[in-house]
Coordinates of C-alpha atoms in Angstrom, one line a residue:
M8 CA 6.1 10.2 13.3
K9 CA 5.2 6.7 14.2
I10 CA 4.3 4.4 11.4
A11 CA 2.5 1.0 11.6
L12 CA 3.7 -0.9 8.5
F13 CA 2.3 -4.1 7.0
G14 CA 4.1 -5.9 4.2
G15 CA 7.4 -4.3 5.3
T16 CA 9.6 -7.2 4.3
G17 CA 8.4 -7.2 0.6
R18 CA 10.0 -5.2 -2.2
V19 CA 8.2 -1.9 -1.8
G20 CA 7.6 -2.2 1.9
K21 CA 11.3 -2.7 2.6
E22 CA 12.3 0.4 0.8
I23 CA 9.5 2.4 2.5
V24 CA 10.9 1.2 5.9
R25 CA 14.5 2.3 4.8
L26 CA 13.2 5.8 3.8
A27 CA 11.3 6.3 7.0
L28 CA 14.1 5.2 9.2
Q29 CA 16.5 7.3 7.3
D30 CA 14.3 10.4 8.1
G31 CA 14.2 9.6 11.9
H32 CA 10.7 8.1 12.0
E33 CA 9.7 5.2 14.2
V34 CA 8.4 2.1 12.4
R35 CA 6.6 -0.8 13.9
M36 CA 6.1 -3.8 11.5
L37 CA 3.9 -6.9 11.7
V38 CA 5.9 -9.8 10.3
R39 CA 5.3 -13.5 9.9
Q40 CA 9.0 -14.3 10.5
I41 CA 11.6 -12.3 12.4
P42 CA 13.5 -10.3 9.6
K43 CA 17.2 -10.8 9.4
D44 CA 18.0 -8.1 6.8
E45 CA 20.2 -5.3 8.1
T46 CA 17.6 -2.8 7.0
F47 CA 15.4 -3.7 10.0
Q48 CA 18.2 -3.8 12.6
H49 CA 17.7 -0.2 13.7
S50 CA 16.8 1.2 17.0
N51 CA 13.6 3.0 15.6
C52 CA 12.5 -0.2 13.9
E53 CA 10.3 -2.6 16.0
W54 CA 8.7 -5.8 14.8
I55 CA 5.8 -7.9 16.1
Q56 CA 5.7 -11.5 14.9
G57 CA 2.1 -12.4 14.0
D58 CA -0.6 -12.7 11.4
V59 CA -2.3 -9.6 9.6
R60 CA -5.5 -11.7 9.3
K61 CA -5.7 -11.8 13.2
E62 CA -7.4 -8.7 14.7
E63 CA -5.3 -8.8 17.9
D64 CA -2.0 -8.7 16.0
V65 CA -3.1 -5.7 13.9
F66 CA -4.2 -3.8 17.0
K67 CA -0.8 -4.5 18.6
T68 CA 0.9 -3.1 15.6
V69 CA -1.2 0.0 15.2
E70 CA -1.4 1.0 18.8
G71 CA 0.4 4.4 19.3
A72 CA 0.9 5.0 15.5
D73 CA 0.2 8.2 13.7
A74 CA -0.4 6.6 10.3
I75 CA -0.6 3.2 8.6
V76 CA 1.2 2.0 5.4
S77 CA 0.3 -1.3 3.8
A78 CA 2.5 -2.8 1.2
L79 CA 0.8 -6.2 1.5
G80 CA 0.5 -8.3 -1.6
T81 CA -2.1 -11.0 -2.4
D82 CA 0.2 -14.0 -2.7
R83 CA -2.8 -15.8 -4.2
T84 CA -4.6 -15.6 -0.9
T85 CA -7.5 -13.5 0.6
T86 CA -5.0 -11.8 3.0
L87 CA -6.1 -8.2 1.8
T88 CA -9.8 -8.7 2.2
E89 CA -9.2 -10.5 5.6
A90 CA -6.9 -7.7 6.8
V91 CA -8.8 -4.6 5.8
P92 CA -11.7 -4.9 8.4
H93 CA -9.0 -5.1 11.1
F94 CA -7.2 -2.0 9.8
I95 CA -10.5 0.0 9.8
K96 CA -11.4 -1.2 13.3
A97 CA -7.9 -0.5 14.7
M98 CA -7.9 3.0 13.1
D99 CA -11.3 3.7 14.7
H100 CA -10.2 2.5 18.0
Y101 CA -6.9 4.5 18.1
G102 CA -8.2 7.6 16.3
I103 CA -6.0 7.2 13.3
Q104 CA -7.0 8.8 10.0
R105 CA -4.2 8.4 7.6
I106 CA -3.5 5.2 5.6
V107 CA -1.4 4.7 2.4
T108 CA -1.5 1.5 0.6
I109 CA 0.2 -0.2 -2.5
G110 CA -2.4 -1.4 -4.9
T111 CA -2.3 -2.4 -8.6
A112 CA -3.0 -0.6 -11.8
G113 CA -5.8 -3.0 -12.4
I114 CA -8.1 -1.0 -10.0
L115 CA -7.6 2.3 -11.8
Q116 CA -10.4 3.6 -14.0
S117 CA -10.6 2.1 -17.4
R118 CA -10.0 4.3 -20.5
I119 CA -12.1 1.9 -22.6
D120 CA -15.1 2.2 -20.3
P121 CA -14.6 4.8 -17.4
T122 CA -17.5 3.3 -15.6
Q123 CA -15.4 0.3 -15.0
L124 CA -12.0 -0.5 -13.6
R125 CA -9.1 -1.5 -15.9
Y126 CA -9.2 -5.2 -15.1
E127 CA -13.0 -5.3 -15.6
A128 CA -13.0 -3.5 -18.9
G129 CA -10.1 -5.3 -20.5
D130 CA -7.5 -2.6 -20.5
T131 CA -4.9 -5.1 -19.3
N132 CA -3.9 -8.3 -21.0
R133 CA -4.0 -10.3 -17.7
K134 CA -6.3 -13.3 -17.9
L135 CA -6.0 -14.0 -14.1
T136 CA -7.9 -11.3 -12.1
F137 CA -7.7 -12.7 -8.6
A138 CA -5.1 -10.1 -7.4
A139 CA -7.1 -7.3 -8.9
E140 CA -10.2 -8.4 -7.3
E141 CA -8.6 -8.6 -3.9
H142 CA -7.3 -5.1 -4.3
H143 CA -10.7 -3.9 -5.6
A144 CA -12.3 -5.3 -2.4
F145 CA -9.7 -3.5 -0.3
Y146 CA -10.3 -0.2 -2.2
D147 CA -14.1 -0.5 -1.8
R148 CA -13.8 -1.0 1.9
L149 CA -11.5 2.1 2.3
R150 CA -13.6 4.4 0.3
K151 CA -16.8 3.6 2.1
D152 CA -15.1 4.3 5.4
G153 CA -14.2 7.9 4.9
K154 CA -10.6 7.8 6.2
E155 CA -7.7 9.8 4.6
W156 CA -6.6 7.0 2.3
T157 CA -4.4 6.9 -0.7
I158 CA -3.8 3.9 -2.9
V159 CA -0.7 4.0 -5.0
C160 CA -1.2 1.9 -8.2
P161 CA 2.0 1.2 -10.1
T162 CA 2.1 -0.4 -13.6
Y163 CA 4.7 -3.2 -14.3
L164 CA 7.0 -3.1 -11.2
P165 CA 10.6 -4.2 -11.7
D166 CA 13.2 -4.0 -9.1
G167 CA 15.3 -0.8 -9.4
E168 CA 16.4 2.3 -7.6
A169 CA 14.4 5.6 -7.6
R170 CA 15.0 7.8 -10.6
G171 CA 13.0 10.7 -9.1
T172 CA 11.2 11.5 -12.3
Y173 CA 7.9 9.8 -13.2
R174 CA 4.3 10.5 -14.0
V175 CA 1.4 10.2 -11.7
L176 CA -2.3 10.6 -12.4
R177 CA -5.4 10.6 -10.1
N178 CA -7.5 7.5 -10.5
Y179 CA -6.2 6.7 -14.0
L180 CA -2.9 5.2 -15.4
P181 CA -0.8 7.7 -17.3
L182 CA -0.9 7.2 -21.1
D183 CA 1.6 4.8 -22.7
A184 CA 2.6 3.5 -19.3
K185 CA 5.2 0.8 -19.4
M186 CA 6.8 0.5 -16.0
I187 CA 7.8 2.1 -12.7
T188 CA 10.6 0.8 -10.4
V189 CA 10.2 -0.4 -6.9
G190 CA 12.3 2.5 -5.7
D191 CA 10.2 5.2 -7.2
T192 CA 6.9 3.5 -6.1
A193 CA 8.1 3.4 -2.5
A194 CA 9.5 7.0 -2.6
F195 CA 6.2 8.4 -3.9
A196 CA 4.2 6.4 -1.4
Y197 CA 6.4 7.5 1.5
E198 CA 6.2 11.1 0.4
E199 CA 2.4 11.0 -0.1
L200 CA 2.0 9.8 3.5
T201 CA 2.7 13.3 4.7
N202 CA 2.1 15.4 1.5
R203 CA -1.5 14.4 1.4
M204 CA -1.9 15.6 -2.2
Y205 CA -4.1 12.6 -3.3
L206 CA -6.5 12.0 -0.3
Q207 CA -9.2 9.5 -1.1
S208 CA -7.8 8.7 -4.4
R209 CA -6.0 6.0 -6.3
V210 CA -2.8 7.2 -8.0
G211 CA -1.5 5.7 -11.3
M212 CA 2.2 5.6 -11.6
A213 CA 4.6 5.2 -14.6
Y214 CA 7.6 6.7 -16.3

């Protein structure tokens, strides 16, 4: 499988790259700076230097791919909302249906008011909602388009290896959720890319 990957040098993205290469898949990444980490020094790993906010750079990355993975963060910018139209346009152009992205638990449904998302209803203690708003806009754009999307929504996300045992729940955060490691988040997202068990769904993750 050929995977177009965005946000591949971040914590979760890097681990997804490692898993994909380990299984013999081809990965093409869009990066702002040429990566020096040994993870990316692999014959099946190609990188394109560019900007995800530029349509032509997204098209170059997606061309020939079977699926897209986005582990983009917000970095207090509008990167997500600027990138998602390019993703959709490139997927339409190249006939790609599958996309898996890493979101945030804030865009899962609220248990206080299920008509709202967690960040809107006050399920979280976060006072700053910019990142959640960006992920919300990204989610809205994907669900309106009808592609085979899945958004993986981890709770508190410390560094750590995969344990292999965790809880997932469609569109909601599991009860009493405290944390989930980068390793398990990446492993689940990578497996879901081909398992397709949560199509057109957000998936809450926690131990």
